[in-house]
Amino acid sequence: MEKQQVITSLTILLNRGIDSRQTAKFNGQKHDDLVKELRDYLDANKKYLGGNIHLEITQALNDHGVDLLLTIEGFCKIGFQVKSHHDVSEQEFQSKVKRQLAESFYHALDKYYILICSPLQDGTNNYAMKISHLINELSSLKTKYHCVFGPDHTAALFTNLNTLDETQFNLEYQRYAYERDNIEELKRMLSETLNKKDYETAEGYLARRKEYSYTEPQTAARMNTVLQWNLNSHELQETKASIIQYLLELSKLTQNSREILTGILERSRPSGKPFNEDRVALVKEVESYLRMSSQALFDEYIVLEQAGFVYHDNQDNRDYYYVTSKGADWPLVPSLVEFLEKQGIPFETLFSKMDFSVLD
């Protein structure tokens, strides 16, 4: 499924029409409950998104502007920010939403949806103008990165959180289109909208977004031939899916962490233990190779360990780093290393630049 198809399908799932009479249903509704309802709704309709989706509630003190993160087959990231009755009632509502828009670039998203789930009034307060002003301001920005759904739309959505009829979905599909923004357009939009401090934050996140670009393998046929696996099409498809999952996990690391991982692998060797699927490197050799102090390397190691890519062991009073295959039930990383060595391809191509198209 192409990325454009995913975004188009998702927009259809979220746009269930307009129902201003139902906005009162959001009166006093808890933010966490709304996020969970949205997650369950998307999961129930995942067949329209290709089926293979991962939904993660990220709402926390350090959520970087995203309450719910949707990842699809390792090639598409979509973020959702849900604004509840309580959020809209806050004095800093508008500035907070714009700041969260800036912070959302941290996640290297392909699309960002803001869902305002608030009553237009709650008896003592009227929020209509407050919400309308924000929507108009965000809608005036000439970028396709974000999409805002006001209470009229979200009321219709949350009143009909069920599985869509396939005929209805197909009729709506042709009405939508998606095109990814370029970085310069986003920078211009942010510079016109944010204060200097928030813009500098967003600019840093945009740089991170660029770092997170990666290329999936389409067939992995070259790897199949070079390593003489002789896998049939079905077996190769399963192997490719496993490789893409590893690539997705790799993309969650920063550029610096991927470079450290690459350095460890470049100094690694087969573990030599029967049935061991890891690569092993002597810590002192890695320190020397990367020209890092013991403490600096240890700090980087902790990040990789917590992410599940590396673990430490001591044998005969010598410290070793073991590089894992990150949950794969076959020696994925050793196979990638063997392929690179046989083809004379630099390790950084896969593990740092994340260009897995070389496997085709």
XYZ file of C-alpha atoms in Angstrom:
360
model
C 0.000 0.000 0.000
C 1.427 3.372 -1.024
C 1.891 6.163 1.526
C -0.521 8.418 -0.356
C -3.194 5.725 -0.155
C -2.693 5.390 3.589
C -3.094 9.116 4.252
C -6.117 9.320 1.983
C -7.760 6.339 3.677
C -7.083 7.733 7.124
C -8.612 11.107 6.268
C -11.758 9.319 5.116
C -11.938 7.385 8.377
C -11.724 10.615 10.376
C -14.126 12.688 8.270
C -17.551 11.299 9.152
C -19.446 14.469 8.330
C -20.681 17.360 10.483
C -22.999 17.252 13.490
C -22.991 20.456 15.563
C -25.913 19.168 17.658
C -23.742 16.482 19.248
C -20.799 18.584 20.494
C -22.313 18.625 23.986
C -21.334 14.958 24.259
C -17.761 16.147 24.918
C -18.809 18.065 28.036
C -16.544 16.831 30.836
C -15.273 13.854 28.806
C -11.789 12.768 29.844
C -8.885 13.214 27.456
C -7.489 9.708 28.042
C -10.839 8.102 27.246
C -11.061 9.992 23.961
C -7.578 8.861 22.922
C -8.415 5.223 23.722
C -11.678 5.427 21.767
C -9.811 6.833 18.783
C -7.205 4.069 19.011
C -9.882 1.350 19.116
C -11.732 2.903 16.177
C -8.620 2.980 13.992
C -7.762 -0.576 14.976
C -11.282 -1.736 14.033
C -10.843 -0.170 10.570
C -7.229 -1.188 9.994
C -8.099 -3.138 6.835
C -8.484 0.213 5.057
C -4.950 1.130 6.123
C -3.293 -2.009 4.814
C -3.988 -4.132 7.877
C -0.475 -4.111 9.308
C -0.616 -1.126 11.667
C 0.865 -0.356 15.062
C -0.957 2.015 17.419
C 0.806 3.460 20.434
C -0.606 5.874 22.997
C 2.254 8.273 23.643
C 0.493 10.817 25.827
C 2.875 11.761 28.638
C 4.833 14.716 29.949
C 7.300 14.264 27.079
C 4.979 13.223 24.243
C 6.303 15.909 21.857
C 2.850 16.993 20.725
C 1.470 13.528 19.932
C -1.141 11.606 21.944
C -1.466 8.650 19.580
C 1.155 7.429 17.123
C 0.187 5.239 14.184
C 2.928 3.422 12.296
C 2.213 1.408 9.160
C 4.505 -1.301 7.799
C 7.620 0.596 8.760
C 7.213 3.286 6.103
C 4.592 5.703 7.386
C 4.178 7.627 10.661
C 1.045 9.527 11.577
C 0.433 11.503 14.764
C -2.780 12.512 16.500
C -3.287 15.285 19.042
C -6.653 15.197 20.847
C -7.896 18.351 22.566
C -10.567 17.730 25.202
C -13.064 20.003 26.964
C -10.484 20.678 29.681
C -7.774 21.534 27.113
C -9.967 24.054 25.318
C -10.994 25.699 28.590
C -7.376 26.538 29.422
C -6.239 30.100 28.848
C -3.163 28.981 26.887
C -5.159 26.677 24.590
C -4.240 28.318 21.271
C -0.557 28.859 21.971
C -0.251 25.339 23.376
C -1.719 23.778 20.228
C 0.699 25.725 18.022
C 3.612 24.735 20.224
C 2.560 21.081 20.025
C 2.390 21.405 16.241
C 6.034 22.484 16.314
C 7.011 19.686 18.697
C 5.298 17.062 16.540
C 8.166 17.269 14.034
C 10.237 15.391 16.613
C 8.475 12.205 15.519
C 9.312 12.609 11.803
C 5.638 12.314 10.893
C 4.132 12.089 7.438
C 0.850 13.597 8.644
C -0.390 15.287 11.822
C -4.049 15.368 12.841
C -5.466 17.713 15.470
C -8.891 16.635 16.771
C -10.721 19.221 18.887
C -13.175 17.232 20.998
C -14.859 19.938 23.019
C -18.374 21.280 23.479
C -18.918 24.646 21.847
C -20.295 25.821 25.173
C -20.656 24.320 28.635
C -23.316 26.486 30.243
C -21.020 29.167 31.652
C -18.449 29.430 28.861
C -18.751 29.787 25.102
C -15.748 28.330 23.234
C -17.014 28.777 19.679
C -14.996 31.892 18.835
C -11.896 30.582 20.593
C -11.955 27.361 18.605
C -12.917 29.054 15.353
C -10.038 31.505 15.630
C -7.521 28.684 16.078
C -8.926 26.637 13.194
C -8.877 29.657 10.880
C -5.301 30.455 11.849
C -4.080 26.901 11.293
C -6.084 26.530 8.073
C -4.427 29.639 6.635
C -1.034 27.945 6.765
C -0.121 26.726 3.291
C 1.039 23.258 4.240
C -0.398 19.780 3.891
C 1.463 18.503 6.948
C -1.349 19.078 9.437
C -5.109 18.656 9.345
C -7.547 20.076 11.922
C -10.968 18.644 12.752
C -13.205 20.966 14.777
C -15.951 19.920 17.234
C -18.598 19.687 14.479
C -16.549 17.026 12.717
C -15.248 15.195 15.798
C -18.771 15.004 17.250
C -19.909 13.185 14.111
C -16.855 10.928 14.332
C -17.141 10.012 18.008
C -20.867 9.424 17.635
C -20.157 6.820 14.953
C -17.074 4.951 16.128
C -17.812 1.782 14.217
C -16.476 -0.155 11.255
C -17.048 1.626 7.960
C -19.087 0.039 5.201
C -16.754 -0.877 2.342
C -19.004 0.607 -0.345
C -19.236 3.901 1.536
C -15.488 3.956 2.016
C -14.744 3.323 -1.660
C -17.096 6.121 -2.751
C -15.328 8.590 -0.463
C -11.848 7.495 -1.439
C -11.769 9.293 -4.766
C -12.509 12.664 -3.138
C -9.196 12.912 -1.337
C -5.557 13.294 -2.268
C -2.314 13.623 -0.363
C 1.039 15.093 -1.178
C 3.973 15.274 1.227
C 5.275 18.737 2.105
C 8.864 19.706 1.530
C 11.037 20.859 4.401
C 11.462 24.434 3.162
C 7.706 24.961 2.914
C 7.286 23.755 6.486
C 10.070 26.044 7.722
C 8.435 29.044 6.094
C 5.082 28.189 7.645
C 6.595 27.791 11.106
C 8.636 30.999 10.889
C 5.438 32.945 10.184
C 3.511 31.295 13.012
C 5.816 30.717 15.977
C 7.897 32.920 18.216
C 11.670 32.695 17.859
C 12.209 30.123 20.619
C 9.495 27.738 19.406
C 10.676 28.122 15.808
C 14.239 27.156 16.762
C 12.828 24.092 18.527
C 10.782 23.136 15.472
C 13.750 23.707 13.167
C 15.781 21.271 15.248
C 13.022 18.700 15.015
C 12.814 19.186 11.255
C 16.496 18.316 11.048
C 15.684 15.177 13.018
C 12.887 14.406 10.560
C 15.409 14.476 7.735
C 17.691 12.106 9.643
C 14.865 9.623 9.962
C 14.438 9.073 6.230
C 15.053 5.486 5.188
C 14.521 3.201 2.219
C 12.811 -0.162 2.505
C 13.768 -3.265 0.553
C 11.183 -4.039 -2.104
C 12.117 -7.657 -2.783
C 15.328 -8.611 -0.893
C 16.048 -10.753 -3.981
C 19.711 -9.734 -4.146
C 20.255 -10.812 -0.553
C 18.517 -14.102 -1.279
C 20.925 -14.738 -4.157
C 24.144 -13.547 -2.504
C 23.577 -15.576 0.666
C 22.323 -18.565 -1.363
C 19.185 -18.931 0.708
C 17.131 -20.239 -2.227
C 13.933 -19.046 -0.548
C 10.670 -19.278 -2.453
C 8.525 -16.163 -2.933
C 6.440 -16.798 0.195
C 9.467 -17.425 2.392
C 11.232 -14.371 1.001
C 8.171 -12.229 1.678
C 8.210 -13.269 5.350
C 11.940 -12.607 5.561
C 11.513 -9.165 3.994
C 8.753 -8.317 6.501
C 11.111 -9.206 9.342
C 13.852 -7.022 7.855
C 11.446 -4.095 7.506
C 10.427 -4.473 11.140
C 14.094 -4.267 12.141
C 14.476 -1.188 9.930
C 11.515 0.439 11.653
C 13.122 -0.133 15.048
C 16.440 1.179 13.732
C 14.748 4.364 12.531
C 13.727 5.167 16.111
C 17.377 5.742 17.026
C 19.050 9.104 16.515
C 21.693 9.493 13.836
C 24.419 9.487 16.485
C 23.177 6.239 18.069
C 23.059 4.543 14.668
C 26.631 5.622 13.986
C 27.768 4.119 17.309
C 25.929 0.887 16.483
C 27.632 0.861 13.074
C 31.037 1.279 14.734
C 30.381 -1.612 17.110
C 29.367 -3.845 14.204
C 32.434 -2.867 12.199
C 34.624 -4.187 15.051
C 32.434 -7.237 15.669
C 32.819 -10.878 14.782
C 30.568 -13.949 14.975
C 30.009 -14.965 18.589
C 31.280 -18.490 17.923
C 28.665 -19.970 20.226
C 26.306 -22.604 18.785
C 22.862 -21.222 17.944
C 23.906 -17.729 19.052
C 22.414 -15.146 16.714
C 24.500 -12.193 17.914
C 27.667 -10.410 16.842
C 30.278 -9.680 19.518
C 32.870 -6.896 19.837
C 35.540 -6.254 22.468
C 34.652 -2.998 24.255
C 38.270 -1.758 24.358
C 38.583 -2.263 20.604
C 35.397 -0.289 20.015
C 36.654 2.553 22.234
C 39.883 2.732 20.264
C 38.157 2.408 16.896
C 35.642 5.162 17.638
C 38.209 7.227 19.555
C 35.877 7.575 22.499
C 36.507 7.566 26.237
C 35.139 4.691 28.291
C 32.505 6.942 29.856
C 31.392 8.492 26.556
C 30.998 5.084 24.941
C 29.184 3.746 27.995
C 26.672 6.609 27.812
C 25.965 5.749 24.181
C 25.791 2.045 24.996
C 23.043 2.649 27.571
C 20.836 4.163 24.862
C 21.376 1.179 22.568
C 20.864 -1.286 25.404
C 17.564 0.268 26.448
C 16.420 0.116 22.829
C 17.291 -3.596 22.720
C 20.056 -3.449 20.107
C 23.073 -4.231 22.282
C 23.874 -5.909 25.604
C 27.026 -6.255 27.684
C 28.832 -9.308 29.039
C 32.122 -9.974 30.789
C 34.260 -13.028 30.100
C 37.742 -13.680 31.463
C 37.815 -10.130 32.843
C 37.186 -8.676 29.386
C 34.125 -6.621 28.473
C 32.173 -7.380 25.327
C 29.253 -5.814 23.467
C 26.822 -8.196 21.814
C 24.676 -6.851 18.957
C 21.282 -8.536 18.837
C 18.837 -9.148 16.010
C 16.224 -7.137 17.915
C 13.663 -9.862 18.534
C 13.912 -11.612 15.151
C 13.700 -15.400 15.381
C 16.578 -15.835 12.919
C 20.129 -14.389 12.690
C 19.011 -11.203 10.950
C 21.932 -8.922 11.864
C 24.649 -11.540 11.175
C 23.015 -12.150 7.791
C 22.991 -8.431 6.995
C 26.658 -8.204 7.970
C 27.549 -11.227 5.840
C 25.735 -9.704 2.865
C 27.560 -6.376 3.254
C 30.945 -8.060 3.524
C 30.375 -10.249 0.465
C 29.192 -7.273 -1.603
C 31.815 -4.833 -0.338
C 29.141 -2.410 0.847
C 29.997 -0.106 3.780
C 28.213 -0.978 7.019
C 26.951 2.591 7.313
C 24.765 2.089 4.231
C 22.395 -0.120 6.218
C 22.899 0.666 9.871
C 23.470 4.424 9.690
C 21.957 5.688 6.417
C 19.251 2.991 6.501
C 19.304 2.413 2.745
C 17.937 -1.131 2.651
C 17.236 -0.925 -1.084
C 20.734 -2.438 -1.585
C 19.182 -5.775 -0.570
C 17.106 -5.830 -3.794
